[in-house]
Coordinates of C-alpha atoms in Angstrom, one line a residue:
M1 CA -150.9 -57.4 96.9
T2 CA -147.1 -56.7 95.7
T3 CA -147.1 -52.9 97.0
T4 CA -144.3 -52.3 99.4
I5 CA -145.9 -51.3 102.8
P6 CA -144.4 -48.1 104.7
T7 CA -142.7 -48.9 108.3
S8 CA -142.9 -45.1 108.9
A9 CA -144.9 -41.9 108.6
T10 CA -142.2 -40.6 106.7
E11 CA -142.0 -43.6 104.0
L12 CA -145.7 -43.7 103.7
E13 CA -145.6 -39.7 103.1
E14 CA -143.2 -40.2 100.2
M15 CA -145.5 -42.8 98.5
L16 CA -148.5 -40.5 99.0
A17 CA -146.5 -38.2 97.3
D18 CA -145.0 -39.9 94.4
G19 CA -148.4 -41.2 93.2
R20 CA -147.8 -45.0 94.1
V21 CA -151.2 -44.8 96.5
A22 CA -153.1 -42.8 94.1
A23 CA -152.8 -45.5 91.8
M24 CA -155.0 -47.7 93.7
F25 CA -157.9 -45.1 93.1
E26 CA -160.1 -46.0 90.2
G27 CA -162.5 -43.4 89.0
G28 CA -161.8 -41.5 92.1
K29 CA -162.7 -44.4 94.4
P30 CA -160.5 -46.5 96.4
S31 CA -160.2 -49.8 95.0
A32 CA -159.9 -52.9 97.2
D33 CA -156.2 -52.9 97.1
F34 CA -156.1 -49.3 98.8
G35 CA -158.0 -51.3 101.6
D36 CA -155.9 -54.1 102.0
F37 CA -152.9 -51.4 101.8
I38 CA -154.2 -49.4 104.9
K39 CA -154.7 -52.6 107.2
A40 CA -151.2 -53.9 106.0
Y41 CA -150.1 -50.4 107.3
A42 CA -151.8 -50.1 110.4
N43 CA -150.5 -54.0 111.1
A44 CA -147.1 -53.0 110.2
L45 CA -146.9 -50.0 113.1
Q46 CA -149.6 -50.9 115.3
G47 CA -150.9 -54.9 114.7
E48 CA -150.3 -57.6 116.9
G49 CA -146.7 -58.0 118.5
T50 CA -145.5 -54.0 117.7
D51 CA -144.6 -52.1 120.2
L52 CA -147.2 -49.7 119.5
A53 CA -149.9 -52.3 120.1
A54 CA -148.1 -53.3 123.8
Q55 CA -147.9 -49.7 124.6
V56 CA -152.1 -49.2 123.9
R57 CA -152.9 -52.3 126.2
E58 CA -150.7 -51.2 128.6
E59 CA -152.0 -47.8 129.2
T60 CA -155.6 -48.9 128.8
Q61 CA -154.6 -51.4 131.5
R62 CA -153.1 -48.9 133.9
V63 CA -155.5 -46.0 132.9
L64 CA -158.5 -48.4 134.1
A65 CA -156.9 -49.8 137.3
D66 CA -155.7 -46.3 138.5
Y67 CA -159.6 -44.8 138.3
L68 CA -160.8 -48.1 139.5
K69 CA -158.5 -47.6 142.7
E70 CA -159.7 -44.0 143.2
H71 CA -163.7 -44.5 142.5
G72 CA -163.9 -48.1 143.4
A73 CA -165.7 -51.3 142.1
S74 CA -168.9 -49.3 141.3
A75 CA -167.3 -47.4 138.5
V76 CA -167.4 -50.2 136.7
N77 CA -171.3 -49.9 136.0
R78 CA -170.6 -46.2 134.5
L79 CA -167.1 -46.4 132.7
D80 CA -166.5 -48.0 129.6
L81 CA -163.2 -46.4 127.6
A82 CA -163.9 -48.4 124.8
P83 CA -163.9 -46.0 121.8
D84 CA -167.1 -47.6 120.0
K85 CA -169.4 -47.6 123.1
K86 CA -171.4 -44.1 123.3
V87 CA -173.6 -43.3 126.1
V88 CA -177.3 -42.1 124.7
A89 CA -180.1 -44.1 126.2
S90 CA -181.4 -43.3 129.8
T91 CA -179.7 -44.4 132.8
R92 CA -181.2 -45.9 135.5
T93 CA -178.9 -44.5 138.0
A94 CA -179.2 -40.8 136.5
P95 CA -180.9 -38.4 138.8
G96 CA -183.8 -37.9 136.5
A97 CA -184.6 -41.4 136.7
K98 CA -186.6 -41.1 139.5
V99 CA -188.5 -38.1 138.2
D100 CA -189.7 -40.6 135.4
E101 CA -192.0 -42.4 137.9
L102 CA -193.9 -39.2 138.7
F103 CA -195.1 -38.5 135.1
A104 CA -196.7 -40.8 132.6
S105 CA -195.6 -38.4 129.4
H106 CA -193.1 -35.4 128.7
E107 CA -196.3 -33.7 128.3
D108 CA -197.5 -34.0 131.7
F109 CA -194.1 -32.9 133.2
L110 CA -194.3 -29.7 131.0
K111 CA -198.0 -29.1 132.2
A112 CA -197.2 -29.9 136.0
T113 CA -193.6 -27.8 135.7
W114 CA -195.5 -24.8 134.2
Y115 CA -195.0 -21.7 136.4
R116 CA -198.8 -20.5 136.1
N117 CA -200.3 -24.6 136.7
T118 CA -201.1 -24.2 140.5
S119 CA -203.3 -27.3 141.0
P120 CA -202.7 -29.4 143.8
D121 CA -201.8 -32.4 141.8
A122 CA -199.0 -30.1 140.4
V123 CA -198.0 -28.4 143.5
K124 CA -197.4 -32.1 144.8
A125 CA -195.1 -33.0 141.6
Q126 CA -193.3 -30.0 142.1
D127 CA -192.4 -30.6 145.5
E128 CA -191.5 -34.0 144.7
I129 CA -189.1 -33.2 142.0
R130 CA -187.4 -30.6 144.2
A131 CA -187.0 -33.2 147.0
I132 CA -185.4 -35.6 144.6
R133 CA -183.1 -32.8 143.6
N134 CA -182.2 -31.6 146.8
S135 CA -181.6 -35.2 148.0
Y136 CA -178.4 -35.3 145.6
G137 CA -177.0 -32.5 147.6
S138 CA -174.1 -31.0 145.9
S139 CA -174.2 -33.5 142.8
I140 CA -177.0 -31.2 141.6
P141 CA -176.5 -27.8 142.0
A142 CA -179.2 -25.6 142.7
D143 CA -179.4 -24.0 139.5
G144 CA -183.5 -23.5 139.8
G145 CA -185.8 -25.2 137.8
F146 CA -186.9 -28.6 137.9
L147 CA -184.7 -31.9 137.2
I148 CA -186.1 -33.3 133.6
P149 CA -187.1 -36.8 133.5
E150 CA -184.2 -39.0 132.4
T151 CA -186.3 -40.3 129.7
L152 CA -186.7 -37.0 128.4
R153 CA -183.2 -35.9 128.5
A154 CA -182.2 -39.0 126.7
N155 CA -184.7 -38.3 124.0
L156 CA -183.0 -35.3 123.4
L157 CA -179.6 -36.3 123.4
Q158 CA -180.8 -39.3 121.1
V159 CA -182.0 -36.7 118.4
A160 CA -179.2 -34.6 119.0
L161 CA -176.3 -37.4 117.6
E162 CA -178.5 -37.1 114.5
T163 CA -176.9 -33.3 114.0
A164 CA -173.9 -33.6 116.4
I165 CA -170.5 -34.0 115.2
V166 CA -168.3 -34.9 118.3
R167 CA -170.7 -36.4 120.8
P168 CA -171.7 -39.5 118.5
R169 CA -168.1 -40.5 118.3
A170 CA -166.4 -39.1 121.4
T171 CA -165.8 -41.7 124.2
V172 CA -168.7 -40.4 126.7
I173 CA -167.8 -40.7 130.3
P174 CA -171.1 -40.5 132.6
M175 CA -170.2 -38.3 135.8
D176 CA -171.7 -39.0 139.0
S177 CA -169.9 -35.8 140.6
L178 CA -169.3 -32.5 139.4
R179 CA -165.4 -33.5 139.0
V180 CA -164.3 -36.3 137.7
P181 CA -160.7 -37.2 137.3
L182 CA -158.9 -39.5 135.0
P183 CA -155.2 -40.7 134.9
T184 CA -153.2 -40.6 131.9
V185 CA -149.6 -41.5 131.1
D186 CA -147.4 -38.5 130.4
S187 CA -145.9 -39.7 127.7
T188 CA -144.2 -37.4 124.9
T189 CA -142.0 -40.0 122.9
N190 CA -141.5 -43.5 122.3
A191 CA -138.1 -42.9 121.3
G192 CA -135.8 -45.1 123.8
S193 CA -138.5 -45.5 126.4
V194 CA -142.6 -45.5 126.8
Y195 CA -145.5 -44.6 129.1
G196 CA -142.6 -41.4 129.6
G197 CA -139.9 -43.5 131.4
M198 CA -140.8 -47.3 131.2
I199 CA -138.1 -49.3 129.1
A200 CA -137.3 -52.6 128.1
Y201 CA -134.0 -54.4 127.6
W202 CA -131.9 -57.6 126.7
T203 CA -129.9 -58.6 129.9
E204 CA -127.4 -61.3 130.3
E205 CA -127.8 -63.7 132.8
A206 CA -126.7 -62.3 136.3
G207 CA -126.3 -58.8 134.3
Q208 CA -126.9 -55.5 136.3
L209 CA -130.3 -54.4 135.7
S210 CA -131.6 -50.8 134.9
E211 CA -134.2 -48.8 136.6
S212 CA -137.3 -47.4 135.1
E213 CA -140.4 -45.4 135.8
A214 CA -143.2 -44.2 134.1
K215 CA -144.5 -40.8 134.7
F216 CA -148.2 -40.4 135.1
G217 CA -150.5 -37.4 134.3
R218 CA -154.5 -36.6 135.2
V219 CA -157.2 -35.6 132.8
V220 CA -159.8 -33.7 135.0
L221 CA -163.3 -33.4 133.7
E222 CA -165.3 -30.9 135.5
A223 CA -169.2 -30.4 134.7
K224 CA -169.4 -26.7 132.8
K225 CA -173.0 -25.2 132.6
L226 CA -174.5 -25.0 129.2
T227 CA -177.7 -22.8 129.3
G228 CA -180.4 -22.7 126.9
Y229 CA -183.0 -20.0 126.4
S230 CA -186.1 -19.5 124.5
E231 CA -189.4 -17.7 124.6
V232 CA -192.5 -19.5 123.7
P233 CA -196.1 -17.9 123.2
S234 CA -198.1 -18.5 126.9
E235 CA -200.8 -20.1 125.0
L236 CA -198.9 -23.2 124.1
F237 CA -199.0 -24.2 127.8
Q238 CA -202.3 -23.3 128.4
D239 CA -204.1 -24.5 124.7
S240 CA -201.3 -27.0 122.9
V241 CA -198.8 -28.3 125.6
V242 CA -198.1 -31.1 123.3
S243 CA -197.0 -28.7 120.3
F244 CA -194.6 -27.1 122.9
S245 CA -193.4 -31.1 123.7
A246 CA -192.8 -31.3 119.9
F247 CA -190.5 -28.6 120.0
L248 CA -188.8 -29.2 122.6
N249 CA -188.3 -32.7 121.5
Q250 CA -187.2 -31.4 117.9
V251 CA -185.7 -27.9 118.0
W252 CA -184.0 -27.9 121.3
P253 CA -181.3 -31.4 120.7
Q254 CA -180.0 -29.5 117.4
A255 CA -179.5 -26.1 119.5
I256 CA -177.6 -28.2 121.9
A257 CA -175.8 -30.3 119.8
F258 CA -174.9 -27.0 117.7
F259 CA -173.5 -25.1 120.9
E260 CA -171.8 -28.3 122.4
D261 CA -169.9 -28.9 119.1
M262 CA -168.8 -25.4 119.0
A263 CA -167.1 -25.6 122.4
F264 CA -166.0 -29.6 121.4
F265 CA -164.2 -27.7 118.0
S266 CA -162.4 -24.6 119.6
G267 CA -163.2 -24.1 123.4
S268 CA -160.8 -22.3 125.7
G269 CA -161.2 -24.6 128.5
V270 CA -162.1 -21.9 130.8
G271 CA -165.9 -22.0 131.9
E272 CA -166.6 -24.3 128.7
P273 CA -164.7 -27.8 127.5
L274 CA -161.1 -27.5 125.6
G275 CA -161.7 -28.1 122.3
F276 CA -159.6 -30.4 120.0
L277 CA -158.0 -27.6 118.0
K278 CA -156.7 -25.9 120.8
A279 CA -155.6 -29.1 122.6
P280 CA -151.9 -29.3 123.2
A281 CA -151.6 -32.6 121.2
A282 CA -153.0 -31.3 118.3
V283 CA -150.1 -31.7 115.4
S284 CA -150.4 -28.5 112.8
V285 CA -148.7 -29.3 109.6
A286 CA -147.1 -26.6 108.1
K287 CA -148.3 -25.0 104.9
E288 CA -146.1 -25.7 102.0
S289 CA -143.3 -23.3 100.6
G290 CA -144.9 -20.4 98.7
Q291 CA -148.1 -21.8 99.0
A292 CA -151.1 -18.7 98.4
A293 CA -153.2 -17.8 101.2
D294 CA -156.4 -19.3 101.7
T295 CA -155.7 -22.5 99.8
I296 CA -155.4 -26.3 100.3
K297 CA -153.2 -28.5 98.0
W298 CA -152.7 -32.3 97.8
E299 CA -149.1 -32.1 99.4
N300 CA -151.3 -30.8 102.7
V301 CA -153.7 -33.4 102.7
V302 CA -150.8 -36.2 102.2
K303 CA -148.7 -34.7 105.1
M304 CA -151.7 -34.6 107.6
Y305 CA -152.6 -38.1 106.5
A306 CA -148.9 -39.0 107.6
R307 CA -149.4 -37.4 111.0
M308 CA -152.3 -39.7 111.9
L309 CA -151.7 -42.4 114.7
P310 CA -151.5 -45.4 112.7
A311 CA -154.1 -47.4 115.0
S312 CA -156.5 -44.5 114.0
L313 CA -156.6 -44.7 110.3
G314 CA -159.7 -47.0 110.3
K315 CA -161.2 -44.4 112.7
A316 CA -160.4 -40.9 112.1
V317 CA -162.5 -38.7 109.8
W318 CA -162.1 -35.5 107.8
V319 CA -163.7 -32.4 109.2
A320 CA -163.9 -29.5 107.4
N321 CA -165.7 -25.9 106.9
I322 CA -167.8 -26.0 104.0
D323 CA -166.1 -22.7 102.8
T324 CA -163.1 -25.1 102.0
F325 CA -165.1 -27.3 99.4
P326 CA -164.0 -25.1 96.3
Q327 CA -160.3 -25.6 97.3
L328 CA -161.0 -29.7 97.5
A329 CA -163.0 -30.1 94.6
T330 CA -160.4 -28.4 92.4
M331 CA -157.4 -30.0 93.9
A332 CA -154.9 -31.5 91.7
M333 CA -151.4 -33.8 91.6
T334 CA -148.8 -32.2 89.5
V335 CA -147.5 -35.1 86.9
G336 CA -144.4 -34.2 84.9
D337 CA -145.5 -30.9 83.4
G338 CA -149.0 -31.5 83.8
G339 CA -151.7 -32.3 86.3
A340 CA -154.6 -34.3 87.6
P341 CA -157.5 -34.1 89.7
I342 CA -157.2 -35.4 93.1
W343 CA -161.1 -35.4 94.1
I344 CA -163.7 -34.9 91.7
N345 CA -162.9 -36.2 88.1
N346 CA -165.9 -34.6 86.6
G347 CA -169.0 -32.8 87.7
V348 CA -171.5 -35.1 86.6
E349 CA -171.8 -37.1 89.8
G350 CA -171.5 -35.5 93.2
P351 CA -168.3 -36.0 95.4
P352 CA -167.2 -38.6 96.7
M353 CA -167.3 -37.4 100.4
T354 CA -163.9 -39.2 101.1
I355 CA -160.7 -38.2 101.2
L356 CA -158.3 -41.3 100.9
G357 CA -160.8 -43.7 101.9
R358 CA -162.4 -41.7 105.2
P359 CA -165.3 -39.7 105.3
V360 CA -165.3 -36.2 104.9
I361 CA -168.2 -33.7 107.1
F362 CA -168.5 -30.6 106.2
T363 CA -169.8 -27.6 108.6
E364 CA -169.8 -24.4 109.8
K365 CA -168.0 -25.3 113.3
A366 CA -164.6 -25.6 111.6
E367 CA -162.5 -22.6 111.6
T368 CA -163.0 -20.7 107.6
V369 CA -160.6 -21.4 104.9
G370 CA -157.1 -20.2 105.5
D371 CA -157.2 -20.5 109.2
A372 CA -155.5 -22.9 111.2
G373 CA -158.5 -25.8 111.5
D374 CA -160.4 -25.4 108.5
L375 CA -159.3 -28.8 107.6
N376 CA -158.6 -31.2 110.4
F377 CA -158.2 -35.1 110.5
V378 CA -159.0 -36.4 113.8
D379 CA -159.8 -39.5 115.5
L380 CA -162.5 -38.5 118.1
S381 CA -162.9 -41.8 120.2
Y382 CA -159.4 -39.9 121.8
Y383 CA -162.1 -36.9 122.8
L384 CA -163.2 -37.6 126.2
L385 CA -167.1 -36.1 126.9
G386 CA -168.2 -35.7 130.6
D387 CA -172.0 -36.0 130.9
R388 CA -173.7 -35.1 133.9
Q389 CA -176.4 -36.7 133.3
A390 CA -178.8 -34.3 134.5
M391 CA -180.8 -31.3 132.9
S392 CA -183.3 -29.1 134.5
L393 CA -185.9 -26.7 132.9
E394 CA -187.6 -23.2 134.3
T395 CA -190.5 -21.3 133.2
S396 CA -191.2 -17.6 133.8
A397 CA -193.4 -15.4 132.8
H398 CA -191.5 -12.1 134.6
Y399 CA -189.0 -11.0 131.9
K400 CA -191.8 -11.0 128.7
F401 CA -194.6 -10.4 131.0
A402 CA -195.7 -7.6 128.5
H403 CA -195.7 -9.6 125.4
D404 CA -197.3 -12.5 127.1
K405 CA -194.7 -14.9 126.6
T406 CA -192.9 -17.5 128.9
A407 CA -189.3 -17.7 129.0
V408 CA -187.9 -21.1 129.2
R409 CA -184.4 -22.5 130.3
I410 CA -183.0 -25.3 130.0
I411 CA -179.6 -26.1 131.5
E412 CA -177.3 -29.2 131.5
R413 CA -173.9 -29.9 132.7
V414 CA -171.1 -31.3 130.3
D415 CA -167.3 -31.1 129.8
G416 CA -164.9 -32.2 127.0
R417 CA -161.2 -32.3 126.6
P418 CA -158.5 -34.2 124.8
W419 CA -157.5 -37.7 126.3
L420 CA -154.2 -37.2 124.9
Q421 CA -151.7 -34.8 126.6
S422 CA -149.2 -34.1 123.8
A423 CA -148.3 -35.5 120.4
I424 CA -146.2 -38.6 120.4
T425 CA -142.9 -39.1 118.8
P426 CA -142.6 -42.4 117.3
A427 CA -139.9 -45.0 118.2
K428 CA -139.0 -45.0 114.6
G429 CA -139.7 -41.5 112.7
S430 CA -138.8 -38.0 113.2
N431 CA -142.2 -36.6 112.6
T432 CA -144.7 -36.7 115.5
L433 CA -147.9 -38.2 115.7
S434 CA -151.5 -37.3 117.1
A435 CA -155.2 -38.1 117.3
F436 CA -155.8 -34.5 116.2
V437 CA -154.2 -33.1 113.3
K438 CA -154.8 -29.6 111.2
I439 CA -153.2 -27.7 108.8
A440 CA -151.2 -24.6 110.0
A441 CA -152.8 -20.9 108.6
R442 CA -152.2 -20.0 105.4
A443 CA -152.5 -16.4 104.9

């Protein structure tokens, strides 16, 4: 490949704007040269031997070392910060694992915990579940209800991954307490120093040494309570608990995933997770001069791509509100006095569902078109998701007694917040980089 490889975000932006990169697309699809170009660009900025590669290794080692100092060697069994590791399967150390031993199936659990089941076996099972929950003290808050078996909780989350956007791509941290602090380097720039104050320099023999000191911050995951509520005809418990079990296994995971994602996208961080759209580290790309309201231009996309951390270009995804589709589908690049379509060349085939080689995810959870956050380019492995590994379920007939319905409440505890605390100014280049990039509002 003879294409010149850019060595900074500014050079990449120039290449994207002048059409040299667009030439690597054939029929709207990236050619093999485009894949080689992306790898070469990432290697040039963060490959082996570069400053950024060394910084990433050093930060990982420091963060893990500090975490182990605070939490002990047992933390190794529950913490894996590798971005491609997702905690989904049931965990033997989770509180609900002990409840698994009490029931042969999920249906038996639902029958035993139903408020009207007063059989000796059900009462005994309820007492044992409460004893297991209470034995964990402050680890399992007294929310009421019965601790859900771990296999059922894991199954609920596994199904939720099919519809969730953030959870399957985030770095999941199992929480064995309500509050888990994670250290992070307080770094805002790599110009002149790294890790908030660490420098390296060439020194003549016997020359005077310069002092350097890194500054450290802390990301704290605090389990927030997500409460799910539904009303179920009492006959389902009396006559067809298997049907309700199917409902629990299919519908509730989708509801959990929906409300989790809403908070992981735009949560305030007060009583709920801090969403990546509101993160201090998020980069907002300004609209073009004279750009009309509620529009998306190719220049917006180009500049967003150029603000992504180079090491994340192979992992980042575009997350867009479905309202943005008309803008993306009609987006064009100006060439001389005319123009050419960028994303869709004809209406015969479906859209490619990629932009600049990265997947596009359409959702109603992003902001509407024209608002900041309607189109986002994000590497969600930099989003920390704290999973408390415990759910509780409670049933009651009091609220809907006149309708002979059973009120069902499910409670999970989870938190989420970006690991990056601020956008990073690269060693070379004036534009800050981040794992969370969005367009500013176009009103």
